[in-house]
PDB file of C-alpha atoms in Angstrom:
ATOM      1  CA  ASN A   1     262.892 130.128  99.378  1.00 57.00           C
ATOM      2  CA  ALA A   2     262.235 130.019  95.671  1.00 66.00           C
ATOM      3  CA  GLY A   3     262.572 126.645  94.060  1.00 90.00           C
ATOM      4  CA  VAL A   4     260.815 123.425  93.179  1.00 93.00           C
ATOM      5  CA  THR A   5     258.171 122.075  95.532  1.00 95.00           C
ATOM      6  CA  GLN A   6     256.792 118.556  95.367  1.00 96.00           C
ATOM      7  CA  THR A   7     253.668 117.315  97.090  1.00 96.00           C
ATOM      8  CA  PRO A   8     253.097 114.962  98.756  1.00 96.00           C
ATOM      9  CA  LYS A   9     256.431 113.928 100.283  1.00 94.00           C
ATOM     10  CA  PHE A  10     255.288 110.409 101.121  1.00 95.00           C
ATOM     11  CA  ARG A  11     252.420 108.227  99.987  1.00 95.00           C
ATOM     12  CA  VAL A  12     251.394 104.600 100.271  1.00 96.00           C
ATOM     13  CA  LEU A  13     248.970 103.205  97.721  1.00 95.00           C
ATOM     14  CA  LYS A  14     247.332  99.890  97.076  1.00 96.00           C
ATOM     15  CA  THR A  15     247.723  98.210  93.710  1.00 97.00           C
ATOM     16  CA  GLY A  16     245.205  99.609  91.250  1.00 96.00           C
ATOM     17  CA  GLN A  17     244.677 102.922  93.018  1.00 96.00           C
ATOM     18  CA  SER A  18     245.311 106.186  91.245  1.00 95.00           C
ATOM     19  CA  MET A  19     247.019 109.349  92.384  1.00 95.00           C
ATOM     20  CA  THR A  20     248.603 112.561  91.168  1.00 97.00           C
ATOM     21  CA  LEU A  21     251.934 114.022  92.202  1.00 97.00           C
ATOM     22  CA  LEU A  22     252.257 117.778  91.986  1.00 97.00           C
ATOM     23  CA  CYS A  23     255.371 119.727  91.112  1.00 97.00           C
ATOM     24  CA  ALA A  24     255.366 123.503  91.397  1.00 97.00           C
ATOM     25  CA  GLN A  25     258.166 125.917  90.540  1.00 96.00           C
ATOM     26  CA  ASP A  26     258.238 129.668  91.069  1.00 94.00           C
ATOM     27  CA  MET A  27     261.250 130.495  88.909  1.00 90.00           C
ATOM     28  CA  ASN A  28     259.312 130.968  85.650  1.00 90.00           C
ATOM     29  CA  HIS A  29     261.179 128.039  84.129  1.00 89.00           C
ATOM     30  CA  GLU A  30     260.130 126.734  80.740  1.00 88.00           C
ATOM     31  CA  TYR A  31     261.323 123.142  81.060  1.00 89.00           C
ATOM     32  CA  MET A  32     260.092 120.709  83.680  1.00 92.00           C
ATOM     33  CA  TYR A  33     260.899 117.034  84.235  1.00 93.00           C
ATOM     34  CA  TRP A  34     259.729 114.019  86.170  1.00 96.00           C
ATOM     35  CA  TYR A  35     262.308 111.370  87.144  1.00 95.00           C
ATOM     36  CA  ARG A  36     262.150 108.192  89.142  1.00 96.00           C
ATOM     37  CA  GLN A  37     265.065 107.036  91.243  1.00 94.00           C
ATOM     38  CA  ASP A  38     265.656 103.358  91.962  1.00 92.00           C
ATOM     39  CA  PRO A  39     268.670 101.794  93.714  1.00 85.00           C
ATOM     40  CA  GLY A  40     271.647 101.303  91.413  1.00 80.00           C
ATOM     41  CA  MET A  41     269.916 102.939  88.445  1.00 83.00           C
ATOM     42  CA  GLY A  42     270.382 106.639  88.993  1.00 86.00           C
ATOM     43  CA  LEU A  43     267.562 108.873  87.838  1.00 91.00           C
ATOM     44  CA  ARG A  44     265.506 107.887  84.828  1.00 92.00           C
ATOM     45  CA  LEU A  45     263.381 110.342  82.925  1.00 92.00           C
ATOM     46  CA  ILE A  46     259.656 109.557  82.875  1.00 95.00           C
ATOM     47  CA  HIS A  47     258.160 112.545  81.035  1.00 94.00           C
ATOM     48  CA  TYR A  48     259.139 116.117  80.438  1.00 92.00           C
ATOM     49  CA  SER A  49     257.675 119.375  79.220  1.00 92.00           C
ATOM     50  CA  VAL A  50     259.280 122.170  77.225  1.00 88.00           C
ATOM     51  CA  GLY A  51     256.506 124.639  77.899  1.00 90.00           C
ATOM     52  CA  GLU A  52     252.946 125.191  78.993  1.00 93.00           C
ATOM     53  CA  GLY A  53     250.603 122.814  77.226  1.00 93.00           C
ATOM     54  CA  THR A  54     253.352 120.519  75.923  1.00 93.00           C
ATOM     55  CA  THR A  55     254.585 117.156  77.178  1.00 94.00           C
ATOM     56  CA  ALA A  56     256.903 114.457  75.839  1.00 92.00           C
ATOM     57  CA  LYS A  57     257.889 110.927  76.776  1.00 93.00           C
ATOM     58  CA  GLY A  58     261.154 110.144  78.444  1.00 91.00           C
ATOM     59  CA  GLU A  59     262.972 106.880  78.956  1.00 89.00           C
ATOM     60  CA  VAL A  60     260.361 105.112  81.134  1.00 94.00           C
ATOM     61  CA  PRO A  61     256.923 106.622  80.388  1.00 95.00           C
ATOM     62  CA  ASP A  62     254.721 103.519  80.604  1.00 95.00           C
ATOM     63  CA  GLY A  63     252.099 103.610  83.346  1.00 96.00           C
ATOM     64  CA  TYR A  64     252.373 107.382  83.833  1.00 97.00           C
ATOM     65  CA  ASN A  65     250.634 110.408  82.408  1.00 97.00           C
ATOM     66  CA  VAL A  66     251.492 114.071  82.792  1.00 97.00           C
ATOM     67  CA  SER A  67     249.931 117.465  82.266  1.00 97.00           C
ATOM     68  CA  ARG A  68     251.291 121.006  82.109  1.00 97.00           C
ATOM     69  CA  LEU A  69     248.226 123.212  82.092  1.00 94.00           C
ATOM     70  CA  LYS A  70     250.050 126.049  83.840  1.00 95.00           C
ATOM     71  CA  LYS A  71     253.659 127.010  83.323  1.00 95.00           C
ATOM     72  CA  GLN A  72     254.484 126.707  87.001  1.00 96.00           C
ATOM     73  CA  ASN A  73     252.932 123.262  87.547  1.00 97.00           C
ATOM     74  CA  PHE A  74     253.764 119.823  86.201  1.00 97.00           C
ATOM     75  CA  LEU A  75     251.542 116.946  87.312  1.00 98.00           C
ATOM     76  CA  LEU A  76     252.457 113.267  87.233  1.00 98.00           C
ATOM     77  CA  GLY A  77     249.599 110.792  87.316  1.00 97.00           C
ATOM     78  CA  LEU A  78     249.426 107.091  88.004  1.00 96.00           C
ATOM     79  CA  GLU A  79     246.102 105.779  86.702  1.00 91.00           C
ATOM     80  CA  SER A  80     246.424 102.248  88.111  1.00 95.00           C
ATOM     81  CA  ALA A  81     249.362 101.915  90.465  1.00 95.00           C
ATOM     82  CA  ALA A  82     251.551  98.810  90.307  1.00 96.00           C
ATOM     83  CA  PRO A  83     254.199  97.568  92.768  1.00 96.00           C
ATOM     84  CA  SER A  84     256.849  98.202  90.080  1.00 95.00           C
ATOM     85  CA  GLN A  85     256.120 101.900  90.451  1.00 97.00           C
ATOM     86  CA  THR A  86     257.371 101.922  94.020  1.00 96.00           C
ATOM     87  CA  SER A  87     260.142 104.486  93.813  1.00 97.00           C
ATOM     88  CA  VAL A  88     261.277 107.955  94.747  1.00 96.00           C
ATOM     89  CA  TYR A  89     260.039 110.546  92.272  1.00 97.00           C
ATOM     90  CA  PHE A  90     261.873 113.778  91.598  1.00 96.00           C
ATOM     91  CA  CYS A  91     260.732 116.821  89.737  1.00 95.00           C
ATOM     92  CA  ALA A  92     263.171 119.274  88.164  1.00 92.00           C
ATOM     93  CA  SER A  93     262.998 122.493  86.204  1.00 91.00           C
ATOM     94  CA  ILE A  94     265.312 124.648  84.141  1.00 85.00           C
ATOM     95  CA  GLY A  95     265.049 128.002  82.425  1.00 78.00           C
ATOM     96  CA  MET A  96     265.901 128.715  78.811  1.00 67.00           C
ATOM     97  CA  ARG A  97     266.450 132.431  78.756  1.00 57.00           C
ATOM     98  CA  GLY A  98     268.436 134.998  80.670  1.00 47.00           C
ATOM     99  CA  ALA A  99     270.015 133.789  83.868  1.00 41.00           C
ATOM    100  CA  GLY A 100     268.465 130.379  83.436  1.00 40.00           C
ATOM    101  CA  SER A 101     270.076 129.628  80.099  1.00 43.00           C
ATOM    102  CA  ASN A 102     273.403 128.509  81.528  1.00 52.00           C
ATOM    103  CA  GLN A 103     272.156 126.855  84.672  1.00 63.00           C
ATOM    104  CA  PRO A 104     271.559 123.235  85.545  1.00 72.00           C
ATOM    105  CA  GLN A 105     268.306 121.709  86.589  1.00 81.00           C
ATOM    106  CA  HIS A 106     266.795 122.626  89.941  1.00 86.00           C
ATOM    107  CA  PHE A 107     265.417 119.617  91.808  1.00 90.00           C
ATOM    108  CA  GLY A 108     262.639 119.170  94.312  1.00 93.00           C
ATOM    109  CA  ASP A 109     263.147 117.120  97.465  1.00 91.00           C
ATOM    110  CA  GLY A 110     261.337 114.083  96.101  1.00 93.00           C
ATOM    111  CA  THR A 111     258.178 112.063  96.728  1.00 96.00           C
ATOM    112  CA  ARG A 112     258.592 108.617  98.227  1.00 95.00           C
ATOM    113  CA  LEU A 113     255.848 106.390  96.836  1.00 96.00           C
ATOM    114  CA  SER A 114     255.144 102.824  97.953  1.00 96.00           C
ATOM    115  CA  ILE A 115     252.681 100.575  96.139  1.00 96.00           C
ATOM    116  CA  LEU A 116     251.460  97.584  98.130  1.00 95.00           C
TER     117      LEU A 116
ATOM    118  CA  ALA B   1     272.788 107.290  72.490  1.00 73.00           C
ATOM    119  CA  GLN B   2     274.545 108.924  75.358  1.00 79.00           C
ATOM    120  CA  SER B   3     275.382 107.011  78.503  1.00 88.00           C
ATOM    121  CA  VAL B   4     277.213 107.464  81.772  1.00 92.00           C
ATOM    122  CA  THR B   5     279.069 104.894  83.810  1.00 95.00           C
ATOM    123  CA  GLN B   6     280.268 105.250  87.361  1.00 96.00           C
ATOM    124  CA  PRO B   7     282.425 102.172  87.927  1.00 95.00           C
ATOM    125  CA  ASP B   8     282.398 102.361  91.717  1.00 94.00           C
ATOM    126  CA  ILE B   9     279.096 101.537  93.399  1.00 94.00           C
ATOM    127  CA  HIS B  10     280.394 102.217  96.900  1.00 96.00           C
ATOM    128  CA  ILE B  11     283.573 103.851  98.161  1.00 97.00           C
ATOM    129  CA  THR B  12     284.774 104.164 101.755  1.00 97.00           C
ATOM    130  CA  VAL B  13     287.458 106.640 102.751  1.00 97.00           C
ATOM    131  CA  SER B  14     288.792 107.920 106.041  1.00 97.00           C
ATOM    132  CA  GLU B  15     288.097 111.483 107.074  1.00 97.00           C
ATOM    133  CA  GLY B  16     290.926 113.710 105.867  1.00 97.00           C
ATOM    134  CA  ALA B  17     291.891 111.390 103.023  1.00 97.00           C
ATOM    135  CA  SER B  18     291.705 112.399  99.393  1.00 97.00           C
ATOM    136  CA  LEU B  19     288.851 111.304  97.171  1.00 97.00           C
ATOM    137  CA  GLU B  20     288.372 110.589  93.490  1.00 97.00           C
ATOM    138  CA  LEU B  21     285.066 109.429  92.043  1.00 98.00           C
ATOM    139  CA  ARG B  22     285.154 108.181  88.496  1.00 98.00           C
ATOM    140  CA  CYS B  23     282.771 109.058  85.696  1.00 97.00           C
ATOM    141  CA  ASN B  24     282.977 107.942  82.071  1.00 96.00           C
ATOM    142  CA  TYR B  25     280.535 109.014  79.406  1.00 93.00           C
ATOM    143  CA  SER B  26     279.523 108.339  75.860  1.00 89.00           C
ATOM    144  CA  TYR B  27     278.184 111.328  73.959  1.00 81.00           C
ATOM    145  CA  GLY B  28     278.068 112.231  70.296  1.00 74.00           C
ATOM    146  CA  ALA B  29     279.072 115.867  70.623  1.00 74.00           C
ATOM    147  CA  THR B  30     280.881 118.130  73.055  1.00 73.00           C
ATOM    148  CA  PRO B  31     279.115 117.270  76.264  1.00 81.00           C
ATOM    149  CA  TYR B  32     277.739 119.273  79.091  1.00 87.00           C
ATOM    150  CA  LEU B  33     278.877 117.461  82.246  1.00 91.00           C
ATOM    151  CA  PHE B  34     277.617 117.679  85.792  1.00 92.00           C
ATOM    152  CA  TRP B  35     278.202 116.253  89.234  1.00 95.00           C
ATOM    153  CA  TYR B  36     275.376 116.193  91.743  1.00 94.00           C
ATOM    154  CA  VAL B  37     275.328 115.145  95.395  1.00 95.00           C
ATOM    155  CA  GLN B  38     272.365 113.647  97.195  1.00 94.00           C
ATOM    156  CA  SER B  39     272.223 113.410 100.972  1.00 91.00           C
ATOM    157  CA  PRO B  40     269.848 110.828 102.465  1.00 85.00           C
ATOM    158  CA  GLY B  41     266.212 111.821 102.021  1.00 81.00           C
ATOM    159  CA  GLN B  42     267.118 114.893 100.027  1.00 83.00           C
ATOM    160  CA  GLY B  43     266.974 116.031  96.441  1.00 85.00           C
ATOM    161  CA  LEU B  44     269.975 116.530  94.206  1.00 90.00           C
ATOM    162  CA  GLN B  45     272.323 119.442  94.689  1.00 90.00           C
ATOM    163  CA  LEU B  46     274.661 120.578  91.948  1.00 89.00           C
ATOM    164  CA  LEU B  47     278.352 120.395  92.872  1.00 94.00           C
ATOM    165  CA  LEU B  48     279.820 121.639  89.618  1.00 92.00           C
ATOM    166  CA  LYS B  49     279.319 121.700  85.873  1.00 89.00           C
ATOM    167  CA  TYR B  50     281.384 121.832  82.716  1.00 90.00           C
ATOM    168  CA  PHE B  51     280.041 123.533  79.628  1.00 84.00           C
ATOM    169  CA  SER B  52     283.212 124.697  77.871  1.00 82.00           C
ATOM    170  CA  GLY B  53     286.588 126.357  78.487  1.00 85.00           C
ATOM    171  CA  ASP B  54     288.975 125.373  81.252  1.00 87.00           C
ATOM    172  CA  THR B  55     288.861 121.621  81.702  1.00 90.00           C
ATOM    173  CA  LEU B  56     289.472 121.828  85.452  1.00 95.00           C
ATOM    174  CA  VAL B  57     286.273 122.946  87.084  1.00 94.00           C
ATOM    175  CA  GLN B  58     285.891 124.153  90.642  1.00 95.00           C
ATOM    176  CA  GLY B  59     282.676 123.529  92.523  1.00 94.00           C
ATOM    177  CA  ILE B  60     281.115 123.993  95.892  1.00 93.00           C
ATOM    178  CA  LYS B  61     282.223 122.317  99.127  1.00 93.00           C
ATOM    179  CA  GLY B  62     285.842 122.084  97.952  1.00 95.00           C
ATOM    180  CA  PHE B  63     285.152 119.718  95.053  1.00 97.00           C
ATOM    181  CA  GLU B  64     286.733 119.900  91.627  1.00 97.00           C
ATOM    182  CA  ALA B  65     286.466 117.844  88.457  1.00 97.00           C
ATOM    183  CA  GLU B  66     288.589 117.492  85.368  1.00 96.00           C
ATOM    184  CA  PHE B  67     287.215 116.946  81.876  1.00 94.00           C
ATOM    185  CA  LYS B  68     289.455 114.697  79.786  1.00 94.00           C
ATOM    186  CA  ARG B  69     288.102 114.415  76.282  1.00 91.00           C
ATOM    187  CA  SER B  70     290.625 111.761  75.220  1.00 91.00           C
ATOM    188  CA  GLN B  71     289.469 109.487  78.036  1.00 93.00           C
ATOM    189  CA  SER B  72     285.781 110.480  77.948  1.00 93.00           C
ATOM    190  CA  SER B  73     286.029 111.076  81.658  1.00 95.00           C
ATOM    191  CA  PHE B  74     284.916 113.658  84.158  1.00 96.00           C
ATOM    192  CA  ASN B  75     286.279 112.513  87.521  1.00 98.00           C
ATOM    193  CA  LEU B  76     285.375 114.277  90.740  1.00 98.00           C
ATOM    194  CA  ARG B  77     288.067 114.998  93.313  1.00 98.00           C
ATOM    195  CA  LYS B  78     288.442 116.426  96.776  1.00 97.00           C
ATOM    196  CA  PRO B  79     291.806 116.725  98.545  1.00 97.00           C
ATOM    197  CA  SER B  80     290.500 116.170 102.082  1.00 97.00           C
ATOM    198  CA  VAL B  81     287.161 114.518 102.795  1.00 97.00           C
ATOM    199  CA  HIS B  82     284.943 115.611 105.678  1.00 96.00           C
ATOM    200  CA  TRP B  83     282.442 113.360 107.466  1.00 95.00           C
ATOM    201  CA  SER B  84     279.637 115.530 106.075  1.00 95.00           C
ATOM    202  CA  ASP B  85     280.623 114.491 102.529  1.00 96.00           C
ATOM    203  CA  ALA B  86     279.070 111.059 103.065  1.00 96.00           C
ATOM    204  CA  ALA B  87     276.319 110.917 100.450  1.00 96.00           C
ATOM    205  CA  GLU B  88     275.536 109.587  96.993  1.00 96.00           C
ATOM    206  CA  TYR B  89     277.170 111.235  94.018  1.00 97.00           C
ATOM    207  CA  PHE B  90     275.782 111.286  90.514  1.00 95.00           C
ATOM    208  CA  CYS B  91     277.513 112.178  87.291  1.00 95.00           C
ATOM    209  CA  ALA B  92     275.302 113.400  84.448  1.00 91.00           C
ATOM    210  CA  VAL B  93     275.902 114.224  80.795  1.00 88.00           C
ATOM    211  CA  GLY B  94     273.999 115.945  78.037  1.00 80.00           C
ATOM    212  CA  SER B  95     271.971 118.966  77.317  1.00 73.00           C
ATOM    213  CA  PRO B  96     269.825 119.955  80.278  1.00 64.00           C
ATOM    214  CA  TRP B  97     267.191 121.173  77.816  1.00 64.00           C
ATOM    215  CA  GLY B  98     267.269 118.057  75.718  1.00 64.00           C
ATOM    216  CA  GLY B  99     264.713 115.872  77.456  1.00 64.00           C
ATOM    217  CA  GLN B 100     266.011 112.386  76.862  1.00 65.00           C
ATOM    218  CA  ASN B 101     269.386 113.856  75.899  1.00 72.00           C
ATOM    219  CA  PHE B 102     270.309 114.284  79.548  1.00 79.00           C
ATOM    220  CA  VAL B 103     271.411 111.127  81.322  1.00 86.00           C
ATOM    221  CA  PHE B 104     272.433 110.320  84.879  1.00 90.00           C
ATOM    222  CA  GLY B 105     274.936 107.713  85.928  1.00 93.00           C
ATOM    223  CA  PRO B 106     273.934 105.030  88.454  1.00 93.00           C
ATOM    224  CA  GLY B 107     275.621 106.837  91.331  1.00 94.00           C
ATOM    225  CA  THR B 108     278.476 106.183  93.759  1.00 96.00           C
ATOM    226  CA  ARG B 109     277.772 105.979  97.456  1.00 96.00           C
ATOM    227  CA  LEU B 110     280.489 107.512  99.606  1.00 97.00           C
ATOM    228  CA  SER B 111     281.013 106.447 103.209  1.00 97.00           C
ATOM    229  CA  VAL B 112     283.438 108.335 105.443  1.00 97.00           C
ATOM    230  CA  LEU B 113     285.183 106.692 108.386  1.00 95.00           C
ATOM    231  CA  PRO B 114     285.987 108.836 111.443  1.00 90.00           C
TER     232      PRO B 114
END
């Protein structure tokens, strides 16, 4: 099915290690988002992108970097993982034109990340 | 800045009973409003949305929500809850294209008793 795909689904890291989470969407959406979900706090926006080659900071950007080299992919990087980054990460996308202009965000199934 | 509150962290209802989940928001303009549901280990699924027009919005799975501007509320309702409705529910407000101008509430966890 078309949609938003996140890889990996689970990962355990040691403090100080680095890794990249991949989000891929096949709906030709312009906007893409990375959120983290923590108990009792809902989803908080980390970074987002309004188009290929553009990125912007969200509410909680510290410790993360992102890249949008291709329209369909949005990468979230942790350069030096910290225990405070243990969370569930969700990617989302939304279109701006045509059928996508009046639609909500489409979400991936999440990546559960544990930092030891 | 916009914000969303969901006063109830956890609600338990019996199967077949009615349900109302509360959502209050703060937003500087006419808001876009959403309710999402998240089953354990899953992503978020849209239940319904309000952009404009009729303030009573029908969604999937028998849910509805009513936008009340005077109360800054967008409460979610269902007349008869099913065991499969047990999940976490999130209210969200803002422009979906607005980056930081789209905010989620903290969520309400719904448990359903047989």
